[in-house]
Every structure is written in structure tokens, then in C-alpha cells.
Amino acid sequence: MFFHKQELQYTAKPSKPDAVYARRMQEILGGQYGEITVAMQYSFQAWNSHLPGKYRDLLFGIAAEEFSHVEMIAVMIAQLLEKLPVEQSEAAINADPTVGAILGGTDVQAAIVAGAGVRPVDSNGNPWQASYITASGNLLADFTANANAEMQGRVQVARIYEMTDDKGVRDMLSFLIARDTVHQQQWTAAAEELRAEKIEDFPVPSNFPRSNENSDVEYQFINFSDGAAAKEGSWANGRTPDGVGTFSYEDAPYPKKTAAFPPPTQPDPRLFGTSTKPNLLEKAEGVVKDTVSKK
């Protein structure tokens, strides 16, 4: 059940309107790593959770907070657009290149579609997509994805923080950056706790039978690049994070271990793909297949 209280988690009040900056702020709202994504991602992970208790409650708790961040940013963007002009003459644009540049940096659909309001889009006006979210049902996989989402989100908020000198905007962004800081660490802590409690472990999924895995290559770093320095990393030498194996290094390609490329496929002639068969022969095959299928 959701219940909305008409209060903000934190102050969202710009010092002055700024339609150009409003467009930039759309990225942290409706972009791939924006607040809509993480709010929906954590919610679906909670709804998909098969494990009651603290982990599901963690998901629900942070998900609800992220919806409050959606609201804060939406309110801020609406205020940044508050003085968006209804019209700007072509003569004024031609007379002052600065005016033209400013108008070119605004999201015109914010005025035309949303009436000087916020929309669920990124900074280029691309609609938010549900395909951005990860909700696999495997908590270790999901918590790791969540830590990444918070890292990417914090990078973007930090970048747009540097793109304004508005004290009100910066004040709100400093709050969001701090919350991204703690959420990164909370998802990482939750992943570590899952492993410590032996609920999940590396490799994910940990309950897939290792006997079904090709053990010859499961701990190799195979270098498919001409850069040689990768062999110096911990991912190519020493014990693996799961504590079971030892990393090894191998250069590629290694011809004796590659597989022959198969010949081109020959699909049903009724799909009309280009093949080596004469057109008349393909047409005849199609007729025969049609006749047989009807019988």
C-alpha cells in the first residue's frame, strides 16, 4: 500500500529559474541511472523476493526513499522551469546569439507537452524505459547491480553539481550525493552479509552444479587484447574471491583450442532468405512444404 504525504524528504528550492539546467537535471530523474530507475528497480526486487525478513525489508525501505527522491527532483525541475517564456521571437534570436544558444539548450517539450513541467525523460528527451531495471530474483546479483546503480547515479549527480552555482540546487544535490554514498555501502554490505550467512555466494547463482561447468576455463583470464599489462592484475594471478580456485593467465588466440566455424544455415525457403539454392528450387520446396503442412 502506498500513502502520499505532501512533504519533501529534503528542501528542493532553486535560487532562480534556469530552464537550461532543468534539462540537465532530467538525466538524474529519467535517465538510465536516474531516480525513477532505482525506485522501480528496488521495488520490483522486493516484490520478486522469495526471502522474507531483513533483506526484503531493506529493499522496500530504500525503494520508498528513492520515490521521495523522484519527487524532490521533479519539484526542483518544475521550479527551474517556472519562468520559461511562452514565446521568443525569431528576431530576438537572430539579434542575440546568446538568446538562441540558451533556447537551444532547453527542452522544448517541457513547454509544449508538459506546460513548463517535468517529464519522465532523460536530458535528451528520451522516455524512461522499464528495460533499465534489474530484478532477477537472485539477491546477490541484484544487490551487486544496486551498488553499481548507486555508483553510476552518484557520478552523474556529482557532474551536474559542478554545472551550476545555484545554492539551492547545490544544497539539494549535496543531500542526494550523501544518500548515494550510504546506499552504495549498504548494498555492498548486504551482498557481503548474504555471503557470510551462506545464503548466496560467488559465482552467482551459487547453487548451479559446478559439475555442469567446463572446469578447464572457469578461472582463466584469457587476454583477447594486444595489451600485456592485464597479466599483472589480481584477476590473473592468485586465489579467486570465492576462495575455491586460482586465477591463471593465457594469451589468445590459441588456435589449437578454437572451434571450426559452422557452414551457413539453410532456413525454410518460405522465409525468403538469400541462399545458394536457385530461386526456382527454393520456390518448389516452399510449395511442397505448404502442401505437406496442409495435409
CSV table of C-alpha atoms in Angstrom, one decimal:
chain,number,residue,atom,x,y,z
A,1,MET,CA,0.0,0.0,0.0
A,2,PHE,CA,1.2,3.5,-0.8
A,3,PHE,CA,0.3,6.6,1.0
A,4,HIS,CA,1.5,10.0,-0.1
A,5,LYS,CA,2.3,12.7,2.4
A,6,GLN,CA,2.6,16.2,0.9
A,7,GLU,CA,6.1,16.9,2.4
A,8,LEU,CA,9.5,16.6,0.9
A,9,GLN,CA,12.3,14.5,2.4
A,10,TYR,CA,14.6,17.5,1.9
A,11,THR,CA,14.4,21.0,0.7
A,12,ALA,CA,14.1,21.4,-3.1
A,13,LYS,CA,14.2,25.2,-3.9
A,14,PRO,CA,16.4,26.8,-6.5
A,15,SER,CA,17.7,30.3,-6.1
A,16,LYS,CA,16.4,31.2,-9.5
A,17,PRO,CA,14.7,29.6,-12.5
A,18,ASP,CA,17.0,28.1,-15.1
A,19,ALA,CA,15.4,26.2,-18.0
A,20,VAL,CA,18.7,25.0,-19.4
A,21,TYR,CA,19.8,23.4,-16.2
A,22,ALA,CA,16.4,21.9,-15.8
A,23,ARG,CA,17.1,19.9,-18.9
A,24,ARG,CA,20.4,18.7,-17.5
A,25,MET,CA,18.6,17.6,-14.3
A,26,GLN,CA,16.2,15.4,-16.3
A,27,GLU,CA,19.1,12.9,-16.6
A,28,ILE,CA,19.2,12.2,-12.9
A,29,LEU,CA,15.4,11.8,-12.9
A,30,GLY,CA,14.6,9.8,-16.1
A,31,GLY,CA,18.0,8.6,-17.3
A,32,GLN,CA,19.2,5.0,-17.2
A,33,TYR,CA,20.7,5.6,-13.7
A,34,GLY,CA,18.2,8.2,-12.6
A,35,GLU,CA,15.9,8.1,-9.6
A,36,ILE,CA,13.0,6.6,-11.4
A,37,THR,CA,15.1,3.6,-12.3
A,38,VAL,CA,16.4,2.8,-8.8
A,39,ALA,CA,13.0,3.4,-7.3
A,40,MET,CA,11.4,0.9,-9.7
A,41,GLN,CA,14.4,-1.5,-9.5
A,42,TYR,CA,14.4,-1.9,-5.8
A,43,SER,CA,10.6,-2.1,-5.7
A,44,PHE,CA,10.5,-5.0,-8.2
A,45,GLN,CA,13.3,-6.7,-6.5
A,46,ALA,CA,11.3,-6.6,-3.2
A,47,TRP,CA,8.2,-7.8,-4.9
A,48,ASN,CA,10.2,-10.6,-6.5
A,49,SER,CA,12.0,-11.5,-3.3
A,50,HIS,CA,11.5,-15.1,-2.2
A,51,LEU,CA,13.2,-14.5,1.2
A,52,PRO,CA,11.1,-12.8,3.9
A,53,GLY,CA,12.8,-10.7,6.6
A,54,LYS,CA,15.6,-8.2,6.7
A,55,TYR,CA,16.7,-8.3,3.1
A,56,ARG,CA,13.3,-7.7,1.7
A,57,ASP,CA,12.7,-5.0,4.2
A,58,LEU,CA,15.9,-3.4,3.1
A,59,LEU,CA,14.7,-3.4,-0.5
A,60,PHE,CA,11.3,-1.9,0.5
A,61,GLY,CA,12.9,0.7,2.7
A,62,ILE,CA,15.3,2.1,0.2
A,63,ALA,CA,12.8,1.8,-2.7
A,64,ALA,CA,10.4,4.0,-0.8
A,65,GLU,CA,13.1,6.6,-0.2
A,66,GLU,CA,14.0,6.6,-3.9
A,67,PHE,CA,10.5,7.5,-4.7
A,68,SER,CA,10.9,10.5,-2.5
A,69,HIS,CA,14.0,11.5,-4.5
A,70,VAL,CA,11.9,11.3,-7.7
A,71,GLU,CA,9.5,13.7,-6.1
A,72,MET,CA,12.3,16.1,-4.9
A,73,ILE,CA,13.9,16.3,-8.3
A,74,ALA,CA,10.6,16.6,-10.1
A,75,VAL,CA,9.6,19.5,-7.9
A,76,MET,CA,13.0,21.2,-8.4
A,77,ILE,CA,12.8,20.8,-12.2
A,78,ALA,CA,9.3,22.3,-12.2
A,79,GLN,CA,10.6,25.4,-10.3
A,80,LEU,CA,13.6,25.7,-12.6
A,81,LEU,CA,11.1,25.9,-15.5
A,82,GLU,CA,8.8,28.3,-13.7
A,83,LYS,CA,9.8,31.4,-15.8
A,84,LEU,CA,10.1,29.5,-19.1
A,85,PRO,CA,8.9,32.0,-21.7
A,86,VAL,CA,5.9,31.2,-23.7
A,87,GLU,CA,7.3,32.8,-26.8
A,88,GLN,CA,10.6,34.1,-28.1
A,89,SER,CA,10.6,35.9,-31.4
A,90,GLU,CA,12.9,34.9,-34.2
A,91,ALA,CA,14.1,38.5,-34.5
A,92,ALA,CA,15.4,38.4,-30.9
A,93,ILE,CA,17.2,35.1,-31.6
A,94,ASN,CA,18.8,36.4,-34.7
A,95,ALA,CA,19.8,39.7,-33.0
A,96,ASP,CA,21.4,37.9,-30.0
A,97,PRO,CA,23.2,34.6,-30.5
A,98,THR,CA,23.3,34.2,-26.7
A,99,VAL,CA,19.5,34.0,-26.6
A,100,GLY,CA,19.5,31.5,-29.4
A,101,ALA,CA,22.1,29.4,-27.6
A,102,ILE,CA,20.0,29.4,-24.4
A,103,LEU,CA,16.8,28.4,-26.1
A,104,GLY,CA,18.7,25.7,-28.0
A,105,GLY,CA,19.8,24.2,-24.6
A,106,THR,CA,16.2,23.9,-23.3
A,107,ASP,CA,13.8,21.0,-23.7
A,108,VAL,CA,11.1,22.5,-25.8
A,109,GLN,CA,8.7,19.6,-24.9
A,110,ALA,CA,8.9,20.8,-21.3
A,111,ALA,CA,6.9,23.8,-22.5
A,112,ILE,CA,4.8,22.2,-25.3
A,113,VAL,CA,4.0,18.9,-23.8
A,114,ALA,CA,4.3,19.5,-20.0
A,115,GLY,CA,3.3,23.2,-19.7
A,116,ALA,CA,6.6,24.2,-18.1
A,117,GLY,CA,6.7,20.9,-16.1
A,118,VAL,CA,8.7,17.8,-15.6
A,119,ARG,CA,8.5,14.7,-17.7
A,120,PRO,CA,9.8,11.1,-17.2
A,121,VAL,CA,12.6,11.5,-19.7
A,122,ASP,CA,16.3,11.9,-19.8
A,123,SER,CA,18.3,15.0,-20.7
A,124,ASN,CA,17.8,14.3,-24.4
A,125,GLY,CA,14.1,13.8,-24.1
A,126,ASN,CA,14.2,10.0,-24.4
A,127,PRO,CA,11.4,8.4,-22.4
A,128,TRP,CA,12.3,6.4,-19.3
A,129,GLN,CA,12.4,2.7,-20.1
A,130,ALA,CA,11.5,-0.2,-17.9
A,131,SER,CA,14.3,-2.1,-19.5
A,132,TYR,CA,16.7,-0.1,-17.3
A,133,ILE,CA,15.8,-2.0,-14.2
A,134,THR,CA,17.4,-5.3,-13.0
A,135,ALA,CA,15.2,-7.6,-10.8
A,136,SER,CA,16.5,-11.2,-11.2
A,137,GLY,CA,15.2,-12.8,-8.0
A,138,ASN,CA,18.8,-13.6,-7.0
A,139,LEU,CA,19.7,-11.2,-4.2
A,140,LEU,CA,23.4,-11.3,-4.6
A,141,ALA,CA,23.1,-10.5,-8.2
A,142,ASP,CA,20.6,-7.8,-7.5
A,143,PHE,CA,22.4,-6.2,-4.6
A,144,THR,CA,25.6,-6.0,-6.7
A,145,ALA,CA,23.6,-4.4,-9.5
A,146,ASN,CA,22.1,-1.9,-7.0
A,147,ALA,CA,25.6,-0.9,-5.8
A,148,ASN,CA,26.5,-0.2,-9.4
A,149,ALA,CA,23.3,1.8,-10.0
A,150,GLU,CA,24.1,4.0,-6.9
A,151,MET,CA,27.7,4.5,-8.2
A,152,GLN,CA,26.6,5.5,-11.6
A,153,GLY,CA,23.9,7.7,-10.2
A,154,ARG,CA,26.4,9.4,-7.8
A,155,VAL,CA,28.8,10.1,-10.7
A,156,GLN,CA,26.1,11.8,-12.6
A,157,VAL,CA,24.8,13.9,-9.7
A,158,ALA,CA,28.3,14.9,-8.9
A,159,ARG,CA,28.8,16.0,-12.5
A,160,ILE,CA,25.7,18.2,-12.7
A,161,TYR,CA,26.6,19.6,-9.2
A,162,GLU,CA,29.6,21.1,-10.9
A,163,MET,CA,27.4,22.6,-13.7
A,164,THR,CA,25.6,25.1,-11.5
A,165,ASP,CA,26.4,27.8,-8.9
A,166,ASP,CA,22.8,27.9,-7.7
A,167,LYS,CA,23.0,27.5,-3.9
A,168,GLY,CA,19.5,26.0,-3.6
A,169,VAL,CA,20.1,23.4,-6.3
A,170,ARG,CA,23.5,22.5,-4.9
A,171,ASP,CA,22.1,22.1,-1.4
A,172,MET,CA,19.6,19.5,-2.6
A,173,LEU,CA,22.2,17.7,-4.7
A,174,SER,CA,24.6,17.6,-1.8
A,175,PHE,CA,21.8,15.7,0.1
A,176,LEU,CA,21.3,13.3,-2.8
A,177,ILE,CA,25.0,12.7,-3.2
A,178,ALA,CA,25.2,11.8,0.5
A,179,ARG,CA,22.3,9.4,0.2
A,180,ASP,CA,24.0,7.8,-2.8
A,181,THR,CA,27.1,7.4,-0.7
A,182,VAL,CA,25.3,5.4,2.0
A,183,HIS,CA,23.3,3.4,-0.4
A,184,GLN,CA,26.4,2.2,-2.2
A,185,GLN,CA,27.8,1.0,1.0
A,186,GLN,CA,24.5,-0.5,2.2
A,187,TRP,CA,24.1,-2.6,-0.9
A,188,THR,CA,27.7,-3.7,-0.7
A,189,ALA,CA,27.3,-4.6,3.0
A,190,ALA,CA,24.1,-6.6,2.2
A,191,ALA,CA,25.9,-8.5,-0.5
A,192,GLU,CA,28.7,-9.4,1.9
A,193,GLU,CA,26.2,-10.4,4.6
A,194,LEU,CA,24.5,-12.8,2.1
A,195,ARG,CA,27.8,-14.4,1.5
A,196,ALA,CA,28.8,-14.5,5.2
A,197,GLU,CA,25.4,-16.2,6.0
A,198,LYS,CA,26.0,-18.6,3.1
A,199,ILE,CA,22.6,-17.7,1.6
A,200,GLU,CA,24.3,-16.8,-1.7
A,201,ASP,CA,27.9,-16.8,-2.8
A,202,PHE,CA,30.2,-16.4,-5.9
A,203,PRO,CA,29.7,-17.5,-8.6
A,204,VAL,CA,26.2,-16.3,-9.0
A,205,PRO,CA,24.0,-18.4,-9.0
A,206,SER,CA,25.9,-20.4,-6.4
A,207,ASN,CA,23.6,-23.4,-6.4
A,208,PHE,CA,24.2,-24.2,-10.1
A,209,PRO,CA,26.0,-27.5,-10.2
A,210,ARG,CA,29.7,-26.9,-10.7
A,211,SER,CA,29.9,-30.3,-12.3
A,212,ASN,CA,28.0,-28.9,-15.3
A,213,GLU,CA,30.7,-26.2,-15.8
A,214,ASN,CA,33.8,-26.6,-18.0
A,215,SER,CA,36.4,-26.6,-15.2
A,216,ASP,CA,39.3,-26.1,-17.7
A,217,VAL,CA,38.4,-22.4,-18.3
A,218,GLU,CA,36.4,-21.3,-15.2
A,219,TYR,CA,39.3,-19.4,-13.6
A,220,GLN,CA,41.4,-18.3,-16.6
A,221,PHE,CA,41.9,-14.8,-17.7
A,222,ILE,CA,42.1,-15.1,-21.5
A,223,ASN,CA,43.6,-12.0,-23.0
A,224,PHE,CA,41.8,-11.1,-26.2
A,225,SER,CA,43.6,-7.8,-26.4
A,226,ASP,CA,47.2,-6.9,-27.5
A,227,GLY,CA,47.8,-5.1,-24.2
A,228,ALA,CA,50.0,-7.2,-22.0
A,229,ALA,CA,49.7,-5.4,-18.6
A,230,ALA,CA,46.4,-7.2,-17.7
A,231,LYS,CA,48.5,-10.2,-16.6
A,232,GLU,CA,49.8,-8.1,-13.7
A,233,GLY,CA,46.4,-7.9,-12.0
A,234,SER,CA,44.9,-9.9,-9.2
A,235,TRP,CA,42.3,-11.2,-11.6
A,236,ALA,CA,45.0,-13.2,-13.5
A,237,ASN,CA,47.1,-14.5,-10.5
A,238,GLY,CA,46.4,-15.8,-7.1
A,239,ARG,CA,43.3,-17.0,-5.2
A,240,THR,CA,39.8,-16.3,-6.5
A,241,PRO,CA,37.3,-14.2,-4.4
A,242,ASP,CA,35.2,-17.4,-3.8
A,243,GLY,CA,38.2,-19.0,-2.2
A,244,VAL,CA,37.9,-22.1,-4.3
A,245,GLY,CA,40.1,-21.6,-7.3
A,246,THR,CA,43.3,-19.9,-8.5
A,247,PHE,CA,43.4,-17.4,-11.4
A,248,SER,CA,45.6,-18.2,-14.4
A,249,TYR,CA,46.6,-16.2,-17.4
A,250,GLU,CA,46.6,-17.2,-21.0
A,251,ASP,CA,47.1,-15.3,-24.2
A,252,ALA,CA,44.6,-15.5,-27.1
A,253,PRO,CA,44.1,-16.6,-29.7
A,254,TYR,CA,45.3,-20.1,-29.1
A,255,PRO,CA,44.5,-21.9,-32.4
A,256,LYS,CA,44.7,-25.4,-31.1
A,257,LYS,CA,41.8,-24.7,-28.7
A,258,THR,CA,39.4,-22.9,-31.1
A,259,ALA,CA,36.4,-24.4,-32.8
A,260,ALA,CA,35.7,-24.6,-36.5
A,261,PHE,CA,33.1,-22.1,-37.8
A,262,PRO,CA,30.0,-23.9,-39.0
A,263,PRO,CA,28.7,-23.6,-42.5
A,264,PRO,CA,25.8,-21.1,-43.2
A,265,THR,CA,22.4,-22.1,-42.1
A,266,GLN,CA,19.6,-23.1,-44.5
A,267,PRO,CA,16.3,-21.8,-43.2
A,268,ASP,CA,12.9,-22.7,-44.5
A,269,PRO,CA,12.6,-21.3,-48.1
A,270,ARG,CA,9.3,-19.7,-47.2
A,271,LEU,CA,11.2,-17.2,-45.2
A,272,PHE,CA,12.7,-15.9,-48.5
A,273,GLY,CA,16.3,-15.6,-47.3
A,274,THR,CA,19.1,-15.4,-49.9
A,275,SER,CA,20.8,-18.7,-50.2
A,276,THR,CA,22.9,-20.8,-52.6
A,277,LYS,CA,19.9,-22.6,-54.0
A,278,PRO,CA,18.4,-21.4,-57.3
A,279,ASN,CA,15.2,-19.4,-56.9
A,280,LEU,CA,13.0,-22.0,-58.7
A,281,LEU,CA,14.3,-24.8,-56.5
A,282,GLU,CA,13.5,-22.7,-53.4
A,283,LYS,CA,10.1,-21.9,-54.7
A,284,ALA,CA,9.4,-25.5,-55.4
A,285,GLU,CA,10.5,-26.5,-51.9
A,286,GLY,CA,8.2,-23.9,-50.5
A,287,VAL,CA,5.2,-25.3,-52.4
A,288,VAL,CA,5.9,-28.8,-51.3
A,289,LYS,CA,6.2,-27.8,-47.6
A,290,ASP,CA,2.9,-25.8,-47.9
A,291,THR,CA,1.2,-28.9,-49.4
A,292,VAL,CA,2.5,-31.3,-46.8
A,293,SER,CA,1.6,-28.9,-43.9
A,294,LYS,CA,-2.0,-28.6,-45.1
A,295,LYS,CA,-2.4,-32.4,-45.2
